[in-house]
Coordinates of C-alpha atoms in Angstrom, one line a residue:
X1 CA -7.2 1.3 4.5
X2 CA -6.1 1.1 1.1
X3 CA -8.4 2.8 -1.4
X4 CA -6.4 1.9 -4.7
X5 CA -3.5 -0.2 -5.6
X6 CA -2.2 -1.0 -9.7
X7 CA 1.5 -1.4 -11.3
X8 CA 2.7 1.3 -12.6
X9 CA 5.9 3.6 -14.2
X10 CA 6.5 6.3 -12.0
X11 CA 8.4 9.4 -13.4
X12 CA 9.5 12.9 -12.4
X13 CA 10.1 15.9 -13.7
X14 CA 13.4 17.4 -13.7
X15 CA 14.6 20.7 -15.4
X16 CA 11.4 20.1 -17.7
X17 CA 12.0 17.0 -18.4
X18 CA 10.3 13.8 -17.5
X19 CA 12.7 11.5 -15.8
X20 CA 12.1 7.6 -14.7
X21 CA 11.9 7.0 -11.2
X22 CA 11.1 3.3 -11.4
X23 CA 8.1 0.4 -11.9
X24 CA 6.4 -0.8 -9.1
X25 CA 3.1 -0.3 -7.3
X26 CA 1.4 2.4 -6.3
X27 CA -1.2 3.0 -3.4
X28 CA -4.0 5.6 -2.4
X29 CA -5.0 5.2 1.2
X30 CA -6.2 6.4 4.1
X31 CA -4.1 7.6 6.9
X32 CA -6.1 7.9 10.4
X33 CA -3.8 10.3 12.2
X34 CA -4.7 13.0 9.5
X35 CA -8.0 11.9 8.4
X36 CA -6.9 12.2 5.3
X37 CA -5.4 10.3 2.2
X38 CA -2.4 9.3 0.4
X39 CA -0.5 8.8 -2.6
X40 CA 2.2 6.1 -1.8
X41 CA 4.6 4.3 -4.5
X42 CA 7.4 1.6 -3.7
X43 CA 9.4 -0.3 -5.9
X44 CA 9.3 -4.0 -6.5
X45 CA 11.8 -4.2 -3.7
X46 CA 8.7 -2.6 -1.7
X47 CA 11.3 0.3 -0.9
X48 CA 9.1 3.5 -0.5
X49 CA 9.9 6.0 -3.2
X50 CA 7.4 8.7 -3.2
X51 CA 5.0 9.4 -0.1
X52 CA 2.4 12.0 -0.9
X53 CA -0.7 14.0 1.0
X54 CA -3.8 14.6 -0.9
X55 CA -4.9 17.9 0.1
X56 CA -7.4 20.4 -0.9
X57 CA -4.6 22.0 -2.8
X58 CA -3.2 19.3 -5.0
X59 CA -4.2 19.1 -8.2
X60 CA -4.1 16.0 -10.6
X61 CA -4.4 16.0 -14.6
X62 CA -5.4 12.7 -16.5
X63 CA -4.2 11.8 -19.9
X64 CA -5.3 8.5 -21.8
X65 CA -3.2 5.9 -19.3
X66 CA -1.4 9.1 -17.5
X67 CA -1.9 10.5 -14.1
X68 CA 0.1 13.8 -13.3
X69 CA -0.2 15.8 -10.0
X70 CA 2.6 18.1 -8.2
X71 CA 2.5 17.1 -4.2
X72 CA 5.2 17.7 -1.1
X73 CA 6.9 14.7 -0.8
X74 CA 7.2 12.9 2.2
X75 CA 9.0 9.3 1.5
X76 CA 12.7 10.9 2.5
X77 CA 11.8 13.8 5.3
X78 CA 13.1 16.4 2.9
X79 CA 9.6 18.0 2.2
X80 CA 10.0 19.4 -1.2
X81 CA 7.7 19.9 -4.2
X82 CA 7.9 17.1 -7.1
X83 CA 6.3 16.7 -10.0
X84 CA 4.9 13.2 -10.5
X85 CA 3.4 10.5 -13.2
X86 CA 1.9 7.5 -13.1
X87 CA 2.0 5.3 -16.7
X88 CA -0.8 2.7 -16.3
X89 CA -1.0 0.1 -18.6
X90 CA -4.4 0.8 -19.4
X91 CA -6.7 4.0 -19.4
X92 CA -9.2 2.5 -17.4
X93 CA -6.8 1.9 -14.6
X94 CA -5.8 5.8 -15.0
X95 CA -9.6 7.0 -14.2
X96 CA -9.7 4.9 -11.0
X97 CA -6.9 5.9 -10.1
X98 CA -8.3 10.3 -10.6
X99 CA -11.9 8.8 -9.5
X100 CA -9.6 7.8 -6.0
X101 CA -7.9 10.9 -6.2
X102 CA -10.7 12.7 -6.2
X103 CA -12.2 11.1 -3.4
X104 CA -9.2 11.6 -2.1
X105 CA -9.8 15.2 -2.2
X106 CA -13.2 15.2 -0.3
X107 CA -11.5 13.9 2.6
X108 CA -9.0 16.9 2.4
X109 CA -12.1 19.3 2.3
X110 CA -13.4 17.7 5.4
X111 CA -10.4 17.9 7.3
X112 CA -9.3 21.1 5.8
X113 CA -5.9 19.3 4.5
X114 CA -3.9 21.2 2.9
X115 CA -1.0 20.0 0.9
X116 CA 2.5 22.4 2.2
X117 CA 6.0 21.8 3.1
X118 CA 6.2 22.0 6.8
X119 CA 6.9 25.2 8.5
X120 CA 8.6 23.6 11.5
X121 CA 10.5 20.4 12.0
X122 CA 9.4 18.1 14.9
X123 CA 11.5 14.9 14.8
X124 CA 8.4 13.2 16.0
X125 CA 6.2 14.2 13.1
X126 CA 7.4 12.9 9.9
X127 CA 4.1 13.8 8.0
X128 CA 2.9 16.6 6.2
X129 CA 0.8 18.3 8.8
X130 CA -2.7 20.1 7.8
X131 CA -2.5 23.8 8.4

């Protein structure tokens, strides 16, 4: 179910630096196999660049028209940490997209989600699991 869905820029930090990733759309919605939600962004190819879990842990700040949060990613099964941020083109579509978030979050405290890279690989599995 998707919660949330607005055009946006998507960036990334690198070496301190904020880098663009691309424009496109980006989703928050609820996965049923976890119970839990997401933070999903593809280009205007629809090719899937950044797949996120919302979990207890994952923390998001909110500036004017920016979102920033630091999540595993999931989009390429390479489980690492990134550092992400969503340019809106307008500050009210920035707070619905926190609000979501933050609802977001509630569903990660109800599941007890919580936002890691994967200790083990299972071919099978290509989520974050909750611990």
């Amino acid at each position: 179910m998707i919660m949330f869905k607005e055009r946006c820029a998507l960036s990334e930090q690198v070496e301190n630096e904020w880098k663009p990733v691309s424009s496109g759309t980006i989703f928050i919605y609820y996965d049923n196999e976890i119970y839990g939600t997401r933070i999903n962004f593809s280009d205007d190819c629809n090719v899937v660049l950044s797949n996120t879990l919302i979990g207890l842990n994952t923390e998001m700040k909110i500036s004017q028209n920016v979102c920033t949060w630091t999540a595993v990613e999931a989009a390429n099964n390479l489980y690492q940490w990134r550092n992400l941020q969503a340019a809106f083109e307008t500050e009210d579509a920035a707070e619905q997209f926190y609000i979501t978030f933050r609802e977001g979050v509630t569903y990660a405290e109800h599941s007890d989600i919580v936002d890691n890279i994967p200790t083990f690989a299972d071919p099978e599995d290509d989520n974050v699991v909750a611990n």
